[in-house]
Coordinates of C-alpha atoms in Angstrom, one line a residue:
M1 CA 0.0 0.0 0.0
V2 CA 2.9 2.4 0.8
K3 CA 4.4 1.8 -2.7
F4 CA 1.0 2.4 -4.2
I5 CA 0.6 5.7 -2.4
L6 CA 4.2 6.9 -3.2
R7 CA 3.8 6.1 -6.9
R8 CA 0.5 8.0 -7.1
F9 CA 2.2 10.9 -5.2
L10 CA 5.0 11.0 -7.7
Y11 CA 2.6 11.0 -10.6
A12 CA 0.8 13.9 -8.9
L13 CA 4.0 16.0 -8.7
I14 CA 4.9 15.3 -12.3
T15 CA 1.4 16.3 -13.4
L16 CA 1.5 19.6 -11.5
W17 CA 4.9 20.4 -12.9
L18 CA 3.6 19.8 -16.5
I19 CA 0.5 21.9 -15.9
A20 CA 2.6 24.8 -14.5
S21 CA 5.0 24.6 -17.4
V22 CA 2.3 24.6 -20.0
T23 CA 0.5 27.4 -18.2
F24 CA 3.7 29.5 -18.3
V25 CA 4.1 28.9 -22.1
L26 CA 0.5 29.7 -22.9
M27 CA 0.5 32.7 -20.7
K28 CA 3.4 34.2 -22.5
N29 CA 1.7 33.7 -25.9
L30 CA -1.5 35.4 -25.0
P31 CA -2.3 38.4 -27.3
G32 CA -2.3 41.8 -25.8
N33 CA -0.2 43.5 -23.1
P34 CA -0.4 42.7 -19.4
L35 CA 0.1 46.4 -18.6
G36 CA -3.2 47.2 -20.2
E37 CA -4.6 48.4 -23.6
G38 CA -2.9 51.8 -23.2
A39 CA 0.5 50.4 -22.3
E40 CA 2.1 52.1 -25.3
K41 CA 1.1 55.5 -23.8
I42 CA 2.9 54.8 -20.5
P43 CA 6.2 56.7 -20.3
K44 CA 9.1 54.4 -21.1
A45 CA 10.7 54.8 -17.6
T46 CA 7.4 53.9 -15.9
R47 CA 6.9 51.0 -18.3
D48 CA 10.4 49.7 -17.7
M49 CA 9.9 50.0 -14.0
L50 CA 6.7 47.9 -14.1
L51 CA 8.2 45.3 -16.3
K52 CA 11.1 45.0 -13.9
Q53 CA 8.7 44.9 -10.9
Y54 CA 7.0 41.8 -12.4
G55 CA 10.2 40.3 -13.7
L56 CA 9.1 40.6 -17.4
D57 CA 12.3 42.3 -18.4
K58 CA 14.3 39.1 -18.0
P59 CA 14.9 36.4 -20.6
L60 CA 12.1 33.8 -20.8
W61 CA 14.2 31.0 -19.3
Q62 CA 15.0 33.2 -16.2
Q63 CA 11.3 34.1 -15.9
Y64 CA 10.5 30.4 -16.0
L65 CA 12.9 29.5 -13.3
T66 CA 11.7 32.3 -11.1
F67 CA 8.1 31.3 -11.8
M68 CA 8.7 27.7 -10.8
N69 CA 10.8 28.8 -7.7
N70 CA 7.9 31.0 -6.6
I71 CA 5.4 28.2 -7.0
I72 CA 7.5 25.9 -4.8
H73 CA 7.6 28.6 -2.1
G74 CA 3.8 29.2 -2.4
D75 CA 4.2 32.7 -4.0
L76 CA 1.8 33.2 -6.9
G77 CA 2.9 36.8 -7.4
A78 CA 1.0 40.1 -7.4
S79 CA -2.0 40.7 -9.5
F80 CA -1.8 43.1 -12.5
Q81 CA -5.4 44.2 -11.9
F82 CA -4.9 44.7 -8.2
P83 CA -1.2 45.6 -7.8
A84 CA -1.6 46.1 -4.0
H85 CA -2.8 42.5 -3.6
K86 CA -1.0 39.2 -4.1
V87 CA -2.9 36.4 -5.9
T88 CA -2.7 34.2 -2.8
D89 CA -4.4 36.9 -0.8
I90 CA -7.2 37.2 -3.4
I91 CA -7.6 33.4 -3.3
K92 CA -7.8 33.4 0.5
Q93 CA -10.4 36.0 0.5
A94 CA -12.7 34.7 -2.3
F95 CA -12.2 31.0 -2.5
P96 CA -13.9 30.0 0.8
S97 CA -17.3 31.1 -0.6
S98 CA -16.7 29.1 -3.8
L99 CA -15.5 26.1 -1.8
E100 CA -18.5 26.3 0.6
L101 CA -20.9 26.5 -2.3
G102 CA -19.2 23.6 -4.0
L103 CA -19.2 21.4 -0.9
I104 CA -22.9 22.0 -0.2
S105 CA -23.8 21.2 -3.8
I106 CA -21.7 18.1 -4.0
V107 CA -23.2 16.7 -0.8
I108 CA -26.7 17.3 -2.1
A109 CA -25.7 15.7 -5.4
I110 CA -24.1 12.6 -3.8
V111 CA -27.1 12.0 -1.5
V112 CA -29.8 12.6 -4.0
G113 CA -28.0 11.2 -7.1
L114 CA -26.9 7.9 -5.4
T115 CA -30.4 7.4 -3.9
L116 CA -32.1 7.9 -7.3
G117 CA -29.6 5.6 -9.0
I118 CA -30.2 2.8 -6.4
I119 CA -34.0 3.2 -6.6
A120 CA -33.8 3.1 -10.4
A121 CA -31.7 -0.1 -10.4
L122 CA -33.7 -1.9 -7.8
N123 CA -36.9 -1.1 -9.7
H124 CA -35.6 -1.7 -13.2
N125 CA -38.2 -1.0 -15.9
K126 CA -40.7 -0.1 -13.2
A127 CA -42.2 3.2 -12.1
G128 CA -39.3 3.9 -9.7
D129 CA -36.8 3.5 -12.5
Y130 CA -38.8 5.7 -14.9
T131 CA -39.3 8.5 -12.3
A132 CA -35.6 8.5 -11.2
M133 CA -34.4 8.7 -14.8
F134 CA -36.9 11.4 -15.7
I135 CA -35.4 13.5 -12.9
A136 CA -31.9 12.7 -14.2
I137 CA -32.9 13.7 -17.8
I138 CA -34.2 17.1 -16.5
G139 CA -31.0 17.6 -14.6
V140 CA -28.9 17.0 -17.8
S141 CA -31.3 19.1 -20.0
I142 CA -31.5 22.2 -17.8
P143 CA -28.2 24.1 -17.3
S144 CA -27.4 26.0 -14.2
F145 CA -27.7 29.4 -15.9
V146 CA -31.4 28.5 -16.7
L147 CA -32.3 26.8 -13.4
G148 CA -30.6 29.5 -11.3
P149 CA -32.8 32.4 -12.5
M150 CA -35.9 30.1 -12.3
L151 CA -35.2 29.2 -8.7
S152 CA -34.3 32.8 -7.8
Y153 CA -37.5 34.2 -9.3
Y154 CA -40.1 31.6 -8.3
V155 CA -38.7 30.2 -5.0
G156 CA -37.1 33.5 -3.9
V157 CA -39.1 36.4 -5.3
K158 CA -42.5 35.1 -6.2
W159 CA -43.1 32.6 -3.5
G160 CA -40.7 34.0 -0.9
I161 CA -39.7 30.6 0.4
L162 CA -36.0 31.3 0.4
P163 CA -33.7 34.3 -0.2
A164 CA -33.2 35.0 -3.9
G165 CA -29.6 36.2 -3.6
L166 CA -26.6 37.3 -1.5
W167 CA -24.5 35.1 0.7
K168 CA -25.3 35.7 4.4
G169 CA -26.8 32.8 6.4
P170 CA -27.6 29.2 5.8
S171 CA -30.9 29.9 4.1
Y172 CA -29.1 32.0 1.5
K173 CA -27.0 29.1 0.4
V174 CA -29.8 26.6 -0.4
L175 CA -30.9 27.9 -3.8
P176 CA -27.4 28.4 -5.4
A177 CA -26.4 24.9 -4.1
I178 CA -29.4 23.3 -5.6
A179 CA -28.9 25.1 -8.9
L180 CA -25.3 24.0 -9.0
S181 CA -25.9 20.4 -8.0
F182 CA -28.8 19.5 -10.4
G183 CA -26.5 18.5 -13.3
T184 CA -24.3 16.5 -11.0
I185 CA -27.3 14.7 -9.5
A186 CA -28.2 13.5 -13.0
I187 CA -24.7 12.2 -13.8
L188 CA -24.4 10.3 -10.5
A189 CA -27.9 8.9 -10.7
R190 CA -27.3 7.5 -14.2
L191 CA -23.9 6.2 -13.4
M192 CA -25.0 4.5 -10.2
R193 CA -28.0 2.9 -12.0
T194 CA -25.8 1.5 -14.7
S195 CA -23.2 0.2 -12.3
M196 CA -25.9 -1.3 -10.0
L197 CA -27.6 -3.1 -12.9
D198 CA -24.2 -4.5 -14.0
V199 CA -23.4 -5.8 -10.5
L200 CA -26.9 -7.3 -10.0
N201 CA -26.3 -9.5 -13.0
Q202 CA -23.0 -10.9 -11.6
D203 CA -22.8 -14.5 -10.6
Y204 CA -21.7 -13.8 -7.0
I205 CA -24.9 -11.8 -6.4
K206 CA -27.0 -14.7 -7.7
T207 CA -25.1 -17.1 -5.5
A208 CA -25.6 -14.8 -2.4
K209 CA -29.3 -14.8 -3.1
S210 CA -29.5 -18.6 -3.7
K211 CA -27.8 -19.1 -0.2
G212 CA -30.8 -17.4 1.3
L213 CA -29.1 -14.1 2.3
A214 CA -31.6 -11.3 3.1
S215 CA -32.2 -8.9 0.2
F216 CA -31.1 -6.0 2.3
T217 CA -27.8 -7.7 3.1
V218 CA -27.2 -8.5 -0.6
V219 CA -27.9 -5.0 -1.7
V220 CA -25.9 -3.2 1.0
K221 CA -22.9 -5.4 1.5
H222 CA -22.5 -6.8 -2.0
T223 CA -24.3 -4.8 -4.6
I224 CA -23.8 -1.2 -3.5
R225 CA -20.2 -1.7 -2.2
N226 CA -19.1 -2.9 -5.7
A227 CA -21.3 -0.7 -7.7
I228 CA -20.1 2.5 -6.0
L229 CA -16.5 2.0 -7.2
P230 CA -17.0 3.8 -10.6
V231 CA -18.8 6.5 -8.7
I232 CA -15.9 7.0 -6.3
T233 CA -13.6 7.4 -9.3
I234 CA -15.7 10.2 -10.9
I235 CA -16.6 12.1 -7.7
G236 CA -13.1 13.6 -7.5
P237 CA -13.1 15.3 -10.9
I238 CA -16.8 16.2 -10.5
F239 CA -16.1 17.9 -7.2
V240 CA -13.4 20.1 -8.8
N241 CA -15.5 20.7 -11.8
V242 CA -18.3 21.9 -9.5
I243 CA -16.0 24.2 -7.6
T244 CA -14.5 25.7 -10.8
G245 CA -17.8 25.9 -12.5
T246 CA -19.6 28.2 -10.0
L247 CA -19.1 31.4 -12.0
V248 CA -22.6 31.6 -13.4
V249 CA -24.3 30.6 -10.2
E250 CA -22.1 33.0 -8.2
Q251 CA -23.2 35.8 -10.6
I252 CA -26.9 35.0 -10.4
F253 CA -27.0 34.7 -6.6
S254 CA -24.4 37.4 -5.9
V255 CA -22.0 34.9 -4.2
P256 CA -18.6 36.6 -3.5
G257 CA -16.6 33.7 -4.9
L258 CA -13.4 33.3 -7.0
G259 CA -15.1 32.7 -10.4
K260 CA -15.3 36.3 -11.4
H261 CA -11.5 36.8 -10.9
F262 CA -10.8 33.8 -13.2
V263 CA -12.8 35.4 -16.1
S264 CA -11.6 39.0 -15.6
S265 CA -8.0 37.9 -15.5
V266 CA -8.2 36.4 -19.0
S267 CA -9.9 39.5 -20.5
S268 CA -7.3 41.8 -18.9
N269 CA -4.2 39.6 -19.5
D270 CA -3.4 39.4 -15.9
Y271 CA -0.6 36.9 -16.2
T272 CA -0.1 36.3 -12.5
M273 CA -3.8 35.9 -11.8
I274 CA -4.2 33.5 -14.8
S275 CA -1.3 31.3 -13.9
G276 CA -2.0 31.5 -10.1
L277 CA -5.7 30.5 -10.4
T278 CA -4.9 27.8 -13.0
I279 CA -2.2 26.2 -10.8
F280 CA -4.4 26.6 -7.7
Y281 CA -7.4 24.8 -9.3
S282 CA -5.1 22.2 -10.9
S283 CA -3.6 21.5 -7.5
I284 CA -7.1 20.9 -6.1
L285 CA -7.9 18.5 -9.0
I286 CA -4.6 16.6 -8.5
V287 CA -5.0 16.4 -4.8
V288 CA -8.6 15.1 -5.1
I289 CA -7.6 12.6 -7.8
F290 CA -4.8 11.4 -5.5
I291 CA -7.1 11.0 -2.6
T292 CA -9.6 9.2 -4.9
D293 CA -6.9 6.8 -6.0
V294 CA -6.0 6.0 -2.5
V295 CA -9.6 5.5 -1.4
Y296 CA -10.2 3.4 -4.5
G297 CA -7.2 1.3 -3.5
L298 CA -8.5 0.8 0.0
V299 CA -12.0 -0.2 -1.2
D300 CA -10.8 -2.5 -3.9
P301 CA -7.4 -4.3 -3.0
R302 CA -7.1 -5.4 -6.6
I303 CA -6.2 -1.8 -7.6
R304 CA -3.2 -1.5 -5.3
L305 CA -2.1 -5.1 -5.9
G306 CA -2.2 -4.7 -9.6
K307 CA 0.6 -3.6 -11.9
G308 CA 0.1 0.1 -10.9
G309 CA 0.6 -0.7 -7.2
K310 CA 3.8 -2.7 -7.4

């Protein structure tokens, strides 16, 4: 198990290095000027001072080495848009809201999605199956930028059941979390249903039933435990995708998250913000995938005892 974890950790470090390197290259090839559209009107002395301040006056190879050294030490640089603030400070200030919204929505998605998938599989081609898959189809068909305004207007404004916006107390977080989780619910429900149906047709399940084991025991201890493995694999990337995909929902419900900084940095050629947020989000994805691999190895010993775990 130790070799398995160390190997996965090494893969994670290599992946992060590759992402950082590619980000650096792409960042340097963005059209425009990081000093703004009117950079050519800035006095040469001021422009040279700004380039020196951000290290852009050095050769590319020196900029790359400085860039990687800063990452190792946790320094993502100062934002071009907000010179008085470091990218890490902006992340510390805005990311907790995005993270909280993502966590709430993924918990809702896991509970509801897995429940619907299990109900659908255990009631294959019956009313429960059709109802669960109908909900899943709605989740896939209605994007968050459509569902968000609908929830905000009807549930928040017209019916007054929950607050329609802002980010204050627990009640303010329900609608944006539901809007963000609906698509994930559909994905998990369909995946769990397919996996459950596959496991239910396996010989060992039929053998367990023939031995007289209670249906509840067969479903919980044998069916769900094996069927949930593909779901565990996909939850990691879905979790990161939910966190990084909160921009529209944040805008609709006025959530003070990190999404707006990600978009504005691209439009303003804020090199440090672009690279910092890309590496930050990539690090989250890599860490989540690493944890998922380890959990997967614990749940299914065949993974860590296979070729990849030696």
